[in-house]
Short mmCIF file of C-alpha atoms and ligand atoms in Angstrom, two decimals:
data_model
loop_
_atom_site.label_atom_id
_atom_site.label_comp_id
_atom_site.label_asym_id
_atom_site.label_seq_id
_atom_site.Cartn_x
_atom_site.Cartn_y
_atom_site.Cartn_z
CA UNK A 1004 68.09 -81.99 42.77
CA UNK A 1005 65.95 -84.98 43.60
CA UNK A 1006 65.34 -85.89 47.23
CA UNK A 1007 64.08 -88.95 49.04
CA UNK A 1008 62.61 -89.57 52.44
CA UNK A 1009 64.08 -92.29 54.61
CA UNK A 1010 61.72 -93.67 57.23
CA UNK A 1011 59.08 -91.11 58.27
CA UNK A 1012 60.86 -87.86 57.70
CA UNK A 1013 64.60 -87.93 56.97
CA UNK A 1014 64.86 -85.97 53.71
CA UNK A 1015 68.10 -86.53 51.81
CA UNK A 1016 69.50 -86.06 48.31
CA UNK A 1017 68.67 -89.11 46.22
CA UNK A 1018 72.39 -89.87 45.97
CA UNK A 1019 74.38 -89.46 49.17
CA UNK A 1020 78.15 -88.98 49.52
CA UNK A 1021 80.14 -91.78 51.13
CA UNK A 1022 83.09 -90.14 52.87
CA UNK A 1023 84.87 -93.30 54.06
CA UNK A 1024 87.33 -93.69 51.18
CA UNK A 1025 88.91 -90.30 51.88
CA UNK A 1026 90.50 -91.69 55.04
CA UNK A 1027 89.99 -95.44 55.04
CA UNK A 1028 90.25 -98.54 52.85
CA UNK A 1029 90.94 -96.86 49.50
CA UNK A 1030 94.63 -95.97 49.73
CA UNK A 1031 96.69 -93.62 51.85
CA UNK A 1032 94.36 -91.04 53.46
CA UNK A 1033 94.05 -87.70 51.70
CA UNK A 1034 95.67 -84.67 53.30
CA UNK A 1035 93.22 -82.98 55.67
CA UNK A 1036 92.90 -79.83 53.54
CA UNK A 1037 92.24 -81.83 50.40
CA UNK A 1038 89.66 -84.04 52.14
CA UNK A 1039 87.82 -81.01 53.51
CA UNK A 1040 87.79 -79.37 50.09
CA UNK A 1041 86.38 -82.52 48.49
CA UNK A 1042 83.53 -82.82 51.01
CA UNK A 1043 82.71 -79.13 50.61
CA UNK A 1044 82.64 -79.56 46.84
CA UNK A 1045 80.10 -82.33 47.34
CA UNK A 1046 77.91 -80.01 49.41
CA UNK A 1047 78.32 -77.22 46.85
CA UNK A 1048 77.07 -79.36 43.97
CA UNK A 1049 74.00 -80.55 45.86
CA UNK A 1050 74.73 -83.61 47.99
CA UNK A 1051 72.84 -83.19 51.26
CA UNK A 1052 73.50 -86.62 52.78
CA UNK A 1053 76.97 -87.45 54.10
CA UNK A 1054 78.06 -90.81 55.45
CA UNK A 1055 80.89 -91.41 57.90
CA UNK A 1056 81.65 -93.58 60.96
CA UNK A 1057 83.64 -93.24 64.15
CA UNK A 1058 85.79 -96.15 62.95
CA UNK A 1059 86.88 -94.69 59.58
CA UNK A 1060 90.53 -93.81 59.87
CA UNK A 1061 93.92 -95.39 60.32
CA UNK A 1062 95.83 -96.96 63.21
CA UNK A 1063 97.48 -93.55 63.77
CA UNK A 1064 94.25 -91.56 63.60
CA UNK A 1065 91.30 -93.93 64.00
CA UNK A 1066 88.60 -91.22 63.88
CA UNK A 1067 90.09 -89.14 61.06
CA UNK A 1068 87.02 -89.30 58.82
CA UNK A 1069 84.58 -87.83 61.33
CA UNK A 1070 87.04 -85.02 62.03
CA UNK A 1071 87.19 -84.22 58.32
CA UNK A 1072 83.44 -84.39 57.85
CA UNK A 1073 82.88 -82.17 60.89
CA UNK A 1074 85.38 -79.55 59.76
CA UNK A 1075 84.13 -79.58 56.17
CA UNK A 1076 80.42 -79.39 56.89
CA UNK A 1077 80.51 -76.79 59.66
CA UNK A 1078 79.46 -73.97 57.30
CA UNK A 1079 76.83 -76.21 55.72
CA UNK A 1080 75.42 -77.79 58.86
CA UNK A 1081 71.87 -76.48 58.47
CA UNK A 1082 71.50 -77.76 54.94
CA UNK A 1083 72.93 -81.28 55.24
CA UNK A 1084 72.15 -84.56 57.00
CA UNK A 1085 75.07 -86.31 58.67
CA UNK A 1086 75.02 -90.06 59.24
CA UNK A 1087 77.62 -91.75 61.40
CA UNK A 1088 78.03 -95.14 63.04
CA UNK A 1089 79.00 -96.72 66.34
CA UNK A 1090 79.72 -100.22 67.53
CA UNK A 1091 82.90 -101.46 65.84
CA UNK A 1092 86.63 -101.01 65.87
CA UNK A 1093 89.23 -102.55 63.63
CA UNK A 1094 91.89 -104.94 64.81
CA UNK A 1095 94.83 -102.93 63.50
CA UNK A 1096 97.30 -105.44 64.94
CA UNK A 1097 96.26 -107.79 62.15
CA UNK A 1098 98.49 -108.07 59.08
CA UNK A 1099 95.46 -108.29 56.77
CA UNK A 1100 94.98 -105.07 54.78
CA UNK A 1101 91.24 -105.29 55.55
CA UNK A 1102 91.63 -105.41 59.31
CA UNK A 1103 89.14 -107.69 61.08
CA UNK A 1104 86.14 -106.00 62.70
CA UNK A 1105 85.53 -106.16 66.45
CA UNK A 1106 81.88 -105.41 67.31
CA UNK A 1107 81.11 -103.73 70.61
CA UNK A 1108 77.65 -102.32 71.32
CA UNK A 1109 77.72 -102.35 75.09
CA UNK A 1110 75.51 -99.45 76.24
CA UNK A 1111 78.33 -97.71 78.08
CA UNK A 1112 80.45 -97.89 74.92
CA UNK A 1113 77.64 -96.37 72.81
CA UNK A 1114 77.07 -93.54 75.32
CA UNK A 1115 80.75 -92.70 75.15
CA UNK A 1116 80.90 -93.10 71.33
CA UNK A 1117 78.10 -90.65 70.72
CA UNK A 1118 79.89 -87.97 72.73
CA UNK A 1119 83.08 -88.53 70.72
CA UNK A 1120 81.22 -88.37 67.42
CA UNK A 1121 79.32 -85.20 68.36
CA UNK A 1122 82.57 -83.55 69.35
CA UNK A 1123 84.48 -84.56 66.21
CA UNK A 1124 81.56 -83.66 63.98
CA UNK A 1125 81.24 -80.29 65.72
CA UNK A 1126 77.49 -80.63 66.02
CA UNK A 1127 74.87 -80.90 68.75
CA UNK A 1128 72.97 -83.72 67.05
CA UNK A 1129 73.51 -86.61 64.63
CA UNK A 1130 70.82 -86.95 61.96
CA UNK A 1131 71.18 -90.70 61.49
CA UNK A 1132 73.09 -92.93 63.90
CA UNK A 1133 73.70 -96.51 62.76
CA UNK A 1134 74.85 -99.56 64.61
CA UNK A 1135 77.76 -100.45 62.31
CA UNK A 1136 77.56 -104.20 62.88
CA UNK A 1137 75.31 -106.29 65.07
CA UNK A 1138 77.04 -107.30 68.31
CA UNK A 1139 76.29 -110.98 68.96
CA UNK A 1140 76.83 -110.41 72.69
CA UNK A 1141 74.31 -107.58 73.15
CA UNK A 1142 70.60 -108.12 72.46
CA UNK A 1143 69.39 -105.69 69.80
CA UNK A 1144 66.54 -104.63 72.10
CA UNK A 1145 69.12 -103.24 74.50
CA UNK A 1146 70.79 -101.27 71.71
CA UNK A 1147 67.40 -99.95 70.54
CA UNK A 1148 66.70 -98.88 74.14
CA UNK A 1149 69.91 -96.85 74.14
CA UNK A 1150 68.83 -95.26 70.84
CA UNK A 1151 65.50 -94.23 72.41
CA UNK A 1152 67.39 -92.50 75.21
CA UNK A 1153 69.70 -90.70 72.78
CA UNK A 1154 66.68 -89.52 70.78
CA UNK A 1155 64.98 -88.27 73.96
CA UNK A 1156 68.17 -86.41 74.86
CA UNK A 1157 68.25 -84.84 71.38
CA UNK A 1158 71.74 -86.21 70.66
CA UNK A 1159 70.50 -88.15 67.66
CA UNK A 1160 67.32 -87.64 65.65
CA UNK A 1161 67.10 -90.99 63.78
CA UNK A 1162 68.77 -94.35 63.98
CA UNK A 1163 69.54 -97.30 61.76
CA UNK A 1164 71.31 -100.63 61.41
CA UNK A 1165 74.08 -101.69 59.08
CA UNK A 1166 74.24 -105.21 57.64
CA UNK A 1167 71.20 -106.26 59.66
CA UNK A 1168 68.96 -109.24 59.03
CA UNK A 1169 65.15 -109.35 59.01
CA UNK A 1170 64.95 -110.72 62.55
CA UNK A 1171 67.21 -108.00 63.93
CA UNK A 1172 65.36 -105.25 62.04
CA UNK A 1173 61.97 -106.39 63.32
CA UNK A 1174 63.11 -106.73 66.92
CA UNK A 1175 64.90 -103.37 66.87
CA UNK A 1176 61.98 -101.56 65.23
CA UNK A 1177 59.57 -102.76 67.93
CA UNK A 1178 61.59 -101.01 70.64
CA UNK A 1179 62.55 -97.83 68.77
CA UNK A 1180 61.44 -97.18 65.15
CA UNK A 1181 64.29 -97.63 62.69
CA UNK A 1182 64.68 -94.98 59.96
CA UNK A 1183 67.03 -96.81 57.59
CA UNK A 1184 69.20 -99.81 57.17
CA UNK A 1185 72.57 -99.43 55.49
CA UNK A 1186 73.55 -102.62 53.70
CA UNK A 1187 75.85 -103.61 50.86
CA UNK A 1188 73.96 -103.43 47.58
CA UNK A 1189 75.03 -103.35 43.95
CA UNK A 1190 74.52 -105.24 40.71
CA UNK A 1191 77.08 -107.72 42.05
CA UNK A 1192 75.67 -107.92 45.58
CA UNK A 1193 71.90 -108.35 45.46
CA UNK A 1194 71.35 -110.68 48.39
CA UNK A 1195 69.62 -108.00 50.52
CA UNK A 1196 66.81 -107.61 47.98
CA UNK A 1197 65.00 -110.16 50.10
CA UNK A 1198 64.62 -107.43 52.74
CA UNK A 1199 62.58 -105.14 50.43
CA UNK A 1200 59.16 -106.47 51.56
CA UNK A 1201 60.12 -106.09 55.23
CA UNK A 1202 61.30 -102.52 54.70
CA UNK A 1203 58.09 -101.70 52.83
CA UNK A 1204 55.97 -103.20 55.59
CA UNK A 1205 57.76 -101.26 58.33
CA UNK A 1206 58.39 -98.02 56.41
CA UNK A 1207 62.19 -98.21 56.68
CA UNK A 1208 64.62 -96.77 54.10
CA UNK A 1209 67.50 -98.63 52.40
CA UNK A 1210 70.85 -96.88 52.14
CA UNK A 1211 73.03 -98.82 49.71
CA UNK A 1212 76.73 -98.91 50.52
CA UNK A 1213 79.43 -99.90 48.03
CA UNK A 1214 76.82 -99.35 45.26
CA UNK A 1215 79.46 -99.50 42.53
CA UNK A 1216 80.88 -102.78 43.84
CA UNK A 1217 83.81 -100.73 45.17
CA UNK A 1218 84.26 -99.05 41.79
CA UNK A 1219 84.26 -102.08 39.51
CA UNK A 1220 80.86 -101.22 38.00
CA UNK A 1221 82.26 -97.98 36.61
CA UNK A 1222 84.04 -100.21 34.06
CA UNK A 1223 87.12 -98.02 34.54
CA UNK A 1224 89.36 -100.68 36.04
CA UNK A 1225 91.37 -103.33 34.21
CA UNK A 1226 94.57 -105.33 34.46
CA UNK A 1227 96.65 -102.18 34.52
CA UNK A 1228 94.94 -100.95 37.71
CA UNK A 1229 97.06 -101.45 40.79
CA UNK A 1230 96.17 -100.92 44.43
CA UNK A 1231 98.50 -100.27 47.38
CA UNK A 1232 98.45 -103.47 49.48
CA UNK A 1233 99.25 -101.48 52.66
CA UNK A 1234 96.17 -99.26 52.65
CA UNK A 1235 93.87 -100.23 49.82
CA UNK A 1236 91.32 -103.00 50.42
CA UNK A 1237 90.83 -103.32 46.65
CA UNK A 1238 94.22 -105.06 46.53
CA UNK A 1239 92.55 -108.14 48.00
CA UNK A 1240 88.94 -107.76 46.80
CA UNK A 1241 87.92 -110.72 44.65
CA UNK A 1242 86.34 -108.61 41.91
CA UNK A 1243 89.63 -106.81 41.20
CA UNK A 1244 91.78 -109.93 40.87
CA UNK A 1245 93.17 -110.76 37.42
CA UNK A 1246 91.19 -114.01 37.20
CA UNK A 1247 87.94 -112.08 37.70
CA UNK A 1248 88.40 -109.98 34.60
CA UNK A 1249 87.06 -112.62 32.24
CA UNK A 1250 84.20 -113.58 34.59
CA UNK A 1251 82.97 -109.98 34.69
CA UNK A 1252 83.24 -109.32 30.97
CA UNK A 1253 79.55 -109.90 30.25
CA UNK A 1254 78.44 -107.62 33.09
CA UNK A 1255 80.77 -104.79 32.15
CA UNK A 1256 79.92 -105.10 28.43
CA UNK A 1257 76.23 -104.87 29.25
CA UNK A 1258 76.83 -101.71 31.28
CA UNK A 1259 79.00 -100.22 28.57
CA UNK A 1260 76.47 -100.99 25.86
CA UNK A 1261 73.59 -99.51 27.79
CA UNK A 1262 75.55 -96.45 28.80
CA UNK A 1263 76.56 -95.77 25.19
CA UNK A 1264 72.93 -96.07 24.08
CA UNK A 1265 71.83 -93.56 26.72
CA UNK A 1266 74.86 -91.31 26.46
CA UNK A 1267 75.71 -91.72 30.13
CA UNK A 1268 78.38 -93.72 32.00
CA UNK A 1269 78.37 -97.30 33.34
CA UNK A 1270 78.54 -95.95 36.92
CA UNK A 1271 75.43 -93.88 36.23
CA UNK A 1272 73.55 -96.90 34.86
CA UNK A 1273 74.49 -98.89 37.97
CA UNK A 1274 73.21 -96.17 40.28
CA UNK A 1275 70.11 -95.36 38.19
CA UNK A 1276 69.20 -99.07 38.23
CA UNK A 1277 68.95 -99.11 42.02
CA UNK A 1278 67.41 -95.64 42.33
CA UNK A 1279 64.71 -96.73 39.87
CA UNK A 1280 63.95 -99.90 41.77
CA UNK A 1281 62.60 -98.56 45.04
CA UNK A 1282 61.54 -95.04 46.09
CA UNK A 1283 63.07 -95.53 49.53
CA UNK A 1284 66.52 -96.55 48.29
CA UNK A 1285 69.48 -94.13 48.44
CA UNK A 1286 72.95 -95.09 47.19
CA UNK A 1287 76.00 -93.48 48.83
CA UNK A 1288 78.91 -93.90 46.39
CA UNK A 1289 82.31 -92.64 47.46
CA UNK A 1290 85.04 -91.07 45.39
CA UNK A 1291 88.11 -88.88 45.78
CA UNK A 1292 87.58 -87.40 42.36
CA UNK A 1293 85.39 -84.26 41.96
CA UNK A 1294 84.39 -85.15 38.39
CA UNK A 1295 83.21 -88.59 39.45
CA UNK A 1296 81.41 -87.03 42.41
CA UNK A 1297 79.35 -84.98 39.97
CA UNK A 1298 78.92 -87.94 37.62
CA UNK A 1299 77.51 -90.03 40.49
CA UNK A 1300 75.15 -87.28 41.64
CA UNK A 1301 73.90 -86.81 38.07
CA UNK A 1302 72.92 -90.48 37.99
CA UNK A 1303 69.73 -89.28 39.68
CA UNK A 1304 68.78 -87.67 36.35
CA UNK A 1305 69.12 -90.97 34.46
CA UNK A 1306 65.70 -92.58 34.46
CA UNK A 1307 65.37 -96.26 33.60
CA UNK A 1308 61.91 -97.65 32.86
CA UNK A 1309 60.46 -100.50 34.92
CA UNK A 1310 60.91 -102.70 31.86
CA UNK A 1311 64.61 -101.78 31.55
CA UNK A 1312 65.17 -102.51 35.23
CA UNK A 1313 63.40 -105.85 34.92
CA UNK A 1314 65.50 -106.80 31.90
CA UNK A 1315 68.67 -105.83 33.73
CA UNK A 1316 67.64 -107.97 36.70
CA UNK A 1317 66.93 -110.93 34.44
CA UNK A 1318 70.31 -110.54 32.76
CA UNK A 1319 72.05 -110.24 36.15
CA UNK A 1320 70.26 -113.35 37.42
CA UNK A 1321 71.65 -115.40 34.57
CA UNK A 1322 75.13 -114.12 33.85
CA UNK A 1323 78.41 -115.37 35.23
CA UNK A 1324 80.26 -112.91 37.44
CA UNK A 1325 83.11 -113.11 39.91
CA UNK A 1326 82.72 -113.02 43.63
CA UNK A 1327 82.49 -109.53 45.10
CA UNK A 1328 83.94 -108.25 48.37
CA UNK A 1329 81.51 -109.14 51.15
CA UNK A 1330 83.07 -107.37 54.12
CA UNK A 1331 85.91 -107.89 56.55
CA UNK A 1332 86.14 -110.80 58.92
CA UNK A 1333 84.38 -110.31 62.26
CA UNK A 1334 86.32 -111.16 65.42
CA UNK A 1335 85.11 -111.75 68.95
CA UNK A 1336 85.70 -109.10 71.56
CA UNK A 1337 88.24 -110.54 73.96
N1 NAP B 1367 78.11 -99.69 56.56
C1 NAP B 1367 79.22 -100.24 56.17
O1 NAP B 1367 79.68 -101.22 56.72
C2 NAP B 1367 79.94 -99.66 54.99
C3 NAP B 1367 80.93 -100.39 54.32
C4 NAP B 1367 81.57 -99.82 53.23
C5 NAP B 1367 81.22 -98.55 52.83
N2 NAP B 1367 80.27 -97.83 53.51
C6 NAP B 1367 79.88 -96.47 53.08
O2 NAP B 1367 79.51 -96.51 51.71
C7 NAP B 1367 80.26 -95.56 50.98
C8 NAP B 1367 80.49 -96.06 49.56
O3 NAP B 1367 81.03 -97.34 49.55
P1 NAP B 1367 82.46 -97.70 48.95
O4 NAP B 1367 83.30 -96.47 48.90
O5 NAP B 1367 82.96 -98.87 49.69
O6 NAP B 1367 82.14 -98.26 47.51
P2 NAP B 1367 81.68 -97.64 46.11
O7 NAP B 1367 81.04 -96.33 46.31
O8 NAP B 1367 80.96 -98.73 45.44
O9 NAP B 1367 83.06 -97.49 45.36
C9 NAP B 1367 84.05 -96.57 45.72
C10 NAP B 1367 85.20 -96.71 44.75
O10 NAP B 1367 84.72 -96.50 43.44
C11 NAP B 1367 85.46 -95.52 42.76
N3 NAP B 1367 84.47 -94.69 42.06
C12 NAP B 1367 83.43 -94.03 42.58
N4 NAP B 1367 82.72 -93.41 41.62
C13 NAP B 1367 83.33 -93.71 40.45
C14 NAP B 1367 83.07 -93.38 39.11
N5 NAP B 1367 82.04 -92.60 38.77
N6 NAP B 1367 83.92 -93.86 38.16
C15 NAP B 1367 84.97 -94.64 38.51
N7 NAP B 1367 85.27 -94.99 39.76
C16 NAP B 1367 84.45 -94.52 40.73
C17 NAP B 1367 86.21 -94.75 43.81
O11 NAP B 1367 87.52 -94.46 43.33
P3 NAP B 1367 88.02 -92.94 43.09
O12 NAP B 1367 88.13 -92.33 44.45
O13 NAP B 1367 89.33 -93.12 42.44
O14 NAP B 1367 86.99 -92.31 42.21
C18 NAP B 1367 86.30 -95.73 44.95
O15 NAP B 1367 87.48 -96.48 44.83
C19 NAP B 1367 81.54 -95.38 51.80
O16 NAP B 1367 82.16 -94.16 51.55
C20 NAP B 1367 81.03 -95.48 53.22
O17 NAP B 1367 80.55 -94.22 53.65
C21 NAP B 1367 79.64 -98.38 54.57
#
């Protein structure tokens, strides 16, 4: 197993396990027993970094994912790092399948969130606590101050920011050192590459979410794939629409060609590409399928040369591709 260090000292498996899709955004939630088994399988095969959030769940059970992660990882607690997030809820009254996000990082809300997360996760500390989305109404310095207090109290050991910009990262880091950011990053979503120099300067890790562009980069989806419009965000994601198929042909053919040449899979090439780029980058793909879970972990054994990565980047820069899902709409807190 290969490991990486995020920030100063958070040691995690080079591929982490994104637990969100078990309860949220990728179809009807799995049965509790099945979800627990899946997470334990991930720990058994060597994942040591698990990603969840207080907001991953459904209208009926909004915190379902943390409950699952807590129950599953109880016997593994000393050998794994658990990351969770605070600071958003979903507007479940909306008819959109991808419910709008309502940010809320008021200090009193964070202090109450952390207690809820600790309880559901069945642990006395959170290894990495992210602000899920920046709250435009609360200065980031105030949030960082709350993080300092939680670290002093031993309730969290590290903190991070999700979908943060350079300005926010710098301001937050000044008040309380940031261990990692967690931003969207894949061959179809490369806009955060501009943060690499800032992260290098400040010694902050990059956790890449949706690293397979929500599955598309596995090249296992086509016109016959259908997604439940009640629960599955992929039903509205631009990259899975019929008209995107043609636009993504070049990208998927390139991945298929390269994976055949190396006797690996397109998903593994996608993950190996980002792992090979930066030593502080950790992708956290999610899957409900144990075989794919192993496939994704094994991507850490696929080594691409600097030249191969550069050529892939050049090809990506030039090729046509469809739009990719960029996140749910953000609403104001009323
Ligand atoms: N910070 C944030 O705002 C944020 C936002 C989104 C996600 N996240 C985190 O990032 C994690 C990963 O992101 P994500 O789940 O959105 O996207 P992803 O990992 O890019 O894609 C997940 C999808 O890809 C499919 N998949 C995974 N591995 C595959 C493989 N080897 N072959 C074929 N299909 C494969 C899965 O389907 P199957 O289950 O059918 O395999 C699932 O539908 C989440 O679990 C969550 O923890 C964070």
